[in-house]
Short mmCIF file of C-alpha atoms in Angstrom, two decimals:
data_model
loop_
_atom_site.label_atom_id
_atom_site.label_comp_id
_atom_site.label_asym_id
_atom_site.label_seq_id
_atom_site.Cartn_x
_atom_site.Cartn_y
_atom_site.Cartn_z
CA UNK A 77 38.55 21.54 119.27
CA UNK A 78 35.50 21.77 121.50
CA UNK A 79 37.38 20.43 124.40
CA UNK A 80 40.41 22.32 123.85
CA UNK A 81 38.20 25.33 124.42
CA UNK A 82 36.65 24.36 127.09
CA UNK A 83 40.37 23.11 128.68
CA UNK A 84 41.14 26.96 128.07
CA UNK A 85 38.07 28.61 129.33
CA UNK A 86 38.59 26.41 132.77
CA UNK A 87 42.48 27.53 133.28
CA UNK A 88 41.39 31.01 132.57
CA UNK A 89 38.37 31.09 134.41
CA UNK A 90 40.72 29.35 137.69
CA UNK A 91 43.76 32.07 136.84
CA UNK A 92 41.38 34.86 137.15
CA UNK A 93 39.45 33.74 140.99
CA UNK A 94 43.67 33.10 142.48
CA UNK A 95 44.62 35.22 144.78
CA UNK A 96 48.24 36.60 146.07
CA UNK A 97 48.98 38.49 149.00
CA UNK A 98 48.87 41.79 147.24
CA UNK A 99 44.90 41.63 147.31
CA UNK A 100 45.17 41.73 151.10
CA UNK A 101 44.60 45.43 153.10
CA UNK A 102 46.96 44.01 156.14
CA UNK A 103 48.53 41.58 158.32
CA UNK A 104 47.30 39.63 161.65
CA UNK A 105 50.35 38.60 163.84
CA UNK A 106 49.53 36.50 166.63
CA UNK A 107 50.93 36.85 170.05
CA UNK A 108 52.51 33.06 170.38
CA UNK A 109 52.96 30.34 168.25
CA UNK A 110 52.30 26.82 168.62
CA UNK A 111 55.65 25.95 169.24
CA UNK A 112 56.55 28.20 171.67
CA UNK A 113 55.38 28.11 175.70
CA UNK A 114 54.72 31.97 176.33
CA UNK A 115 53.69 35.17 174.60
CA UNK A 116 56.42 37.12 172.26
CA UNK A 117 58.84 34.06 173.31
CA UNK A 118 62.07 34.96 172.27
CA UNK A 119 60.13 38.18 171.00
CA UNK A 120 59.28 36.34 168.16
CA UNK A 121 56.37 37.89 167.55
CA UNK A 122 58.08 41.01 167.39
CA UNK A 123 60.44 39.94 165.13
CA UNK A 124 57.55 39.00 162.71
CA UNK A 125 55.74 42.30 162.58
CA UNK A 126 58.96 44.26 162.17
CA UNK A 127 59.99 42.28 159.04
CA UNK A 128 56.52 42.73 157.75
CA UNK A 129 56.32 46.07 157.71
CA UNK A 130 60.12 46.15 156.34
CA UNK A 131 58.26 44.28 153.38
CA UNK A 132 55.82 46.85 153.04
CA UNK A 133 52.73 45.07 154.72
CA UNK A 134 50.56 46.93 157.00
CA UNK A 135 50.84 44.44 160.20
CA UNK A 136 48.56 44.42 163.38
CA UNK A 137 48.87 42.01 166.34
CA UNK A 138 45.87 39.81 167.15
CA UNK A 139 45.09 41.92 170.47
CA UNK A 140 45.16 45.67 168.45
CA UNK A 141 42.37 47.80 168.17
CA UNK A 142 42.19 47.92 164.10
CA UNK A 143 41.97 51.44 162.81
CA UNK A 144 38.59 52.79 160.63
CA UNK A 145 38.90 50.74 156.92
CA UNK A 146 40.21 47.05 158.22
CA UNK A 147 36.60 46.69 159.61
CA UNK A 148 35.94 43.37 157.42
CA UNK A 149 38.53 40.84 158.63
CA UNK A 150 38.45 38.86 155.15
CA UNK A 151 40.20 41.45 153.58
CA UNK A 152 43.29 40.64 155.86
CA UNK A 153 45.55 37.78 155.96
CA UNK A 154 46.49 35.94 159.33
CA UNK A 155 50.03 35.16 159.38
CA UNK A 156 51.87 32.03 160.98
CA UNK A 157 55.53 30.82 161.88
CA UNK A 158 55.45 27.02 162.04
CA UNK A 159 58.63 25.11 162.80
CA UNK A 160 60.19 21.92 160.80
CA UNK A 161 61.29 18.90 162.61
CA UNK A 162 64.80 18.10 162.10
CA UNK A 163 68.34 16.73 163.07
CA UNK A 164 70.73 19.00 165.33
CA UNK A 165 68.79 21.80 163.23
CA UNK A 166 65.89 24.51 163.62
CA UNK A 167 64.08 25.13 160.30
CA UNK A 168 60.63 27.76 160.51
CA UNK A 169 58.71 28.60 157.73
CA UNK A 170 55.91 31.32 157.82
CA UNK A 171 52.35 30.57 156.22
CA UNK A 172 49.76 32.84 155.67
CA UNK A 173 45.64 32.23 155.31
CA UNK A 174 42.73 34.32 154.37
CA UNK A 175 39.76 34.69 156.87
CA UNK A 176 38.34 31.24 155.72
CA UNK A 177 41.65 29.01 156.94
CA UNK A 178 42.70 28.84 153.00
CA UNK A 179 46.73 28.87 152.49
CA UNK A 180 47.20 31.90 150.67
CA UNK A 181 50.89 31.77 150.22
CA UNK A 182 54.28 29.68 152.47
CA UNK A 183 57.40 31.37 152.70
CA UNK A 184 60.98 29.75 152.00
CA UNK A 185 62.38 27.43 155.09
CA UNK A 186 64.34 29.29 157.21
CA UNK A 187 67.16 27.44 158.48
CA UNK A 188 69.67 27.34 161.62
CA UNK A 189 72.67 25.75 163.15
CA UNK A 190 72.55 27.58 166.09
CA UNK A 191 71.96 25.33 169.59
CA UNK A 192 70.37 27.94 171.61
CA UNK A 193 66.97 28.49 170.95
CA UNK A 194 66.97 31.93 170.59
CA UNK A 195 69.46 32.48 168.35
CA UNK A 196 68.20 29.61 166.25
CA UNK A 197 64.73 30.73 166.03
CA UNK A 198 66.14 34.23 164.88
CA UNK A 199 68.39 33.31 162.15
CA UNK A 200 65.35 30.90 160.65
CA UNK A 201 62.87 33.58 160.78
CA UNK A 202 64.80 36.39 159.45
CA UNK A 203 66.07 34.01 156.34
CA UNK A 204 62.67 32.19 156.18
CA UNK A 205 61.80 35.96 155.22
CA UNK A 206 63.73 36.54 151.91
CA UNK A 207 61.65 35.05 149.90
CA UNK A 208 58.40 37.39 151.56
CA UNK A 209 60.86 40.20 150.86
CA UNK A 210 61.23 38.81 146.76
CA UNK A 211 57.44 38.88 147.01
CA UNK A 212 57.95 42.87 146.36
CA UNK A 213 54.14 43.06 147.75
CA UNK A 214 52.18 46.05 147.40
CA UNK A 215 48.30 46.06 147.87
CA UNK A 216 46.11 46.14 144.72
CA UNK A 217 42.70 47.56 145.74
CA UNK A 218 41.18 44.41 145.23
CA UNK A 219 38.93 43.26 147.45
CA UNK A 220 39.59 39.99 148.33
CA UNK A 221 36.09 38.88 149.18
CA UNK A 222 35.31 39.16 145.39
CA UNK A 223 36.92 36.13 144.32
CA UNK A 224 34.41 33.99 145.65
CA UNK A 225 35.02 30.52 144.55
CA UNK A 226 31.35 29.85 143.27
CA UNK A 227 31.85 32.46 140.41
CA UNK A 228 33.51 30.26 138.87
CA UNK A 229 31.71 27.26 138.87
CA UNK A 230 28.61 26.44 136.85
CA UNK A 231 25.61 26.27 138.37
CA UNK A 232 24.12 22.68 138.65
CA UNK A 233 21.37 20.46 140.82
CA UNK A 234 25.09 19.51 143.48
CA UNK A 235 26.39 22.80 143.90
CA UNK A 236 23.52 25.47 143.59
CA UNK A 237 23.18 24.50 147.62
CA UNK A 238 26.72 25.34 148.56
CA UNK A 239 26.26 28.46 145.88
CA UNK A 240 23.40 29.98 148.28
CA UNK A 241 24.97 29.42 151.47
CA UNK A 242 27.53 31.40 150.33
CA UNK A 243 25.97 34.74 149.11
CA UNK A 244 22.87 35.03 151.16
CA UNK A 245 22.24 35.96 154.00
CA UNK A 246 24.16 39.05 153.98
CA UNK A 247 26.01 39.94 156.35
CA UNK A 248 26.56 43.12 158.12
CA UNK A 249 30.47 43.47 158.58
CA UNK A 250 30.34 46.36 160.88
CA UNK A 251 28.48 44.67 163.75
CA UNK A 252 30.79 43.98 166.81
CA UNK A 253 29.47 40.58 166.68
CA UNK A 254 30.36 39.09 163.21
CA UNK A 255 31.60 35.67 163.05
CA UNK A 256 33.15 34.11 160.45
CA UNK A 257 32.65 30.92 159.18
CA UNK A 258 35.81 28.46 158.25
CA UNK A 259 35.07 25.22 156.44
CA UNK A 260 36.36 22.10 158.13
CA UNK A 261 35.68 18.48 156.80
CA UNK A 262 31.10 18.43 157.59
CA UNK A 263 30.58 21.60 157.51
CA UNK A 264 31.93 25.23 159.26
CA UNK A 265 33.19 26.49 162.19
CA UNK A 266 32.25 30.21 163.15
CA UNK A 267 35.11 32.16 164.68
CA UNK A 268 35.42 35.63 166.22
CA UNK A 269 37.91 38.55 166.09
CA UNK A 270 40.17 36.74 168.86
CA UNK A 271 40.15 34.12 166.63
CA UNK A 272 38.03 32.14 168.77
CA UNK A 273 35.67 28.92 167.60
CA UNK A 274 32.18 30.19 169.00
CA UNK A 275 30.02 27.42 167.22
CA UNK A 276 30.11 24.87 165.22
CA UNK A 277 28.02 23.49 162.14
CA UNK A 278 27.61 20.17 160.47
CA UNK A 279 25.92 20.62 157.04
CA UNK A 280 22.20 19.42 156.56
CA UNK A 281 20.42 18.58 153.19
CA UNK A 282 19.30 22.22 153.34
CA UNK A 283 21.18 25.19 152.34
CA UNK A 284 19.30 27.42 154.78
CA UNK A 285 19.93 25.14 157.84
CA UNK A 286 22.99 23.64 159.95
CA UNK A 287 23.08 21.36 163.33
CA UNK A 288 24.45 23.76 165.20
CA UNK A 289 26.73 23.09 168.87
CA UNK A 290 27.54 26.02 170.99
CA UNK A 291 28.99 25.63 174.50
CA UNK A 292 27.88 21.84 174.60
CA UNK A 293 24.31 22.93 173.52
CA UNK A 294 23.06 21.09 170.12
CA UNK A 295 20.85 23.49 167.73
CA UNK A 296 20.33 24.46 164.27
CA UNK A 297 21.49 27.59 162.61
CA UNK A 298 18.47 28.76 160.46
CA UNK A 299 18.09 31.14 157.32
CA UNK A 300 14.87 33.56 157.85
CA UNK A 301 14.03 36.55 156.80
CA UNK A 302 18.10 37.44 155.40
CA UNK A 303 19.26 36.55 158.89
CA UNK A 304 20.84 33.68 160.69
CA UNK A 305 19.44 32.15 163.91
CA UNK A 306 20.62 29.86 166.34
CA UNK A 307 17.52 27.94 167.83
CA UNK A 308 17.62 25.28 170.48
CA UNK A 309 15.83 24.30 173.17
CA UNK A 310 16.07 25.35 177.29
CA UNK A 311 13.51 23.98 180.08
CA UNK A 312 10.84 23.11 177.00
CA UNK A 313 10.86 26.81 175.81
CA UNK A 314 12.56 27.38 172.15
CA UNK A 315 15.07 29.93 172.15
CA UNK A 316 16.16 32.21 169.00
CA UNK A 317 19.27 33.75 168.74
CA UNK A 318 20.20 36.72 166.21
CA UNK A 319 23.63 35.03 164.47
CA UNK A 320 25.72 37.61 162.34
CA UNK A 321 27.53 34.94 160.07
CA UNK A 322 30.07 35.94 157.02
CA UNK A 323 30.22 33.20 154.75
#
């Protein structure tokens, strides 16, 4: 009986910290994807933000100036088309991701006949979005930054370390300057608002401190005083830099 409770407690306590695209303020459409050569090819790009907004998502491209209230990037999704390999036909699929990298939700596959490329690409996108249309979104009010995945695990002597990374230092989410950090296989990589990978961090036995690689120079990132610093060394002199980091 004990374990059936605790089998119950687990599914709610993982039902409760999933998210959907309805606790997401916006959209982020990038200018070109992967598989295409130029910006807006095929003005695919176009395409995308139109049908999001037809959906009832607020949509920005990657270059826009965001208005007042989409200051703190986590609380939009970033938006991809990716394209299926296959025989004499075109198949795209669009995937979205929070600010950390994390798949938050992949559309149907979009299929095509067509043998031009543009028309191909068209008639894949616009039936790849059906199913975002089924989605019937409409924003919550939630924050998405409040379903942080260490709520929901106990605390114990292998994960209190990852727990502190994540809530402290706090950052400040209005500074021009904020970077946010994506977790890759050793540790993070911090990206701007382009998105661009500014620095990257390989995990240490400390909570409070990273090896840290910016522009070829190795570092550490360090936790003092509710800040983040990036400290390495130039001509025997140690250098300190102020790091604004959102975890």
């Amino acid at each position: 009986m004990r374990i059936k409770f605790l089998l119950i407690a687990l599914l709610t306590s993982v039902i409760g910290f999933s998210q959907s695209v309805n606790d997401y303020k916006a959209v982020i459409v990038p200018l070109k994807y992967d598989f295409l050569k130029t910006e807006n090819q095929y003005r695919l790009s176009t395409m995308t933000k139109a049908n999001l907004v037809k959906a009832g998502f607020q949509a920005f491209y990657a270059n826009e100036q965001l208005p007042a209230g989409f200051a703190d990037r986590c609380d939009l999704l970033y938006v991809d088309v990716k394209r299926d390999n296959g025989f004499l036909i075109t198949k795209l699929y669009l995937e979205f991701r929070d600010c950390y990298g994390k798949v938050i939700y992949t559309s149907q596959v979009g299929k095509s006949k067509e043998k031009e490329y543009e028309s191909a690409y068209r008639e894949s996108l616009e039936l790849a979005f059906v199913s975002i249309n089924a989605l019937n979104y409409k924003y919550n009010g939630t924050n998405a930054n409040t379903a942080k995945v260490t709520a929901s695990v106990p605390a114990t002597p292998q994960n209190v370390a990852a727990s502190v990374v994540v809530s402290a230092p706090v950052a400040d989410i209005t500074d021009p300057n904020l970077l946010y950090a994506q977790p890759t296989e050793n540790g993070y990589q911090l990206i701007d608002k382009t998105p661009k990978v500014v620095m990257k961090l390989l995990k240490t036995s400390r909570p409070d401190s990273f090896i840290a690689i910016k522009d070829g120079i190795q570092g550490s990132l360090n936790a003092k005083d509710n800040q983040w610093f990036f400290e390495y060394y130039k001509n025997d002199q140690l250098i300190s830099e102020k790091v604004v980091v959102k975890f």
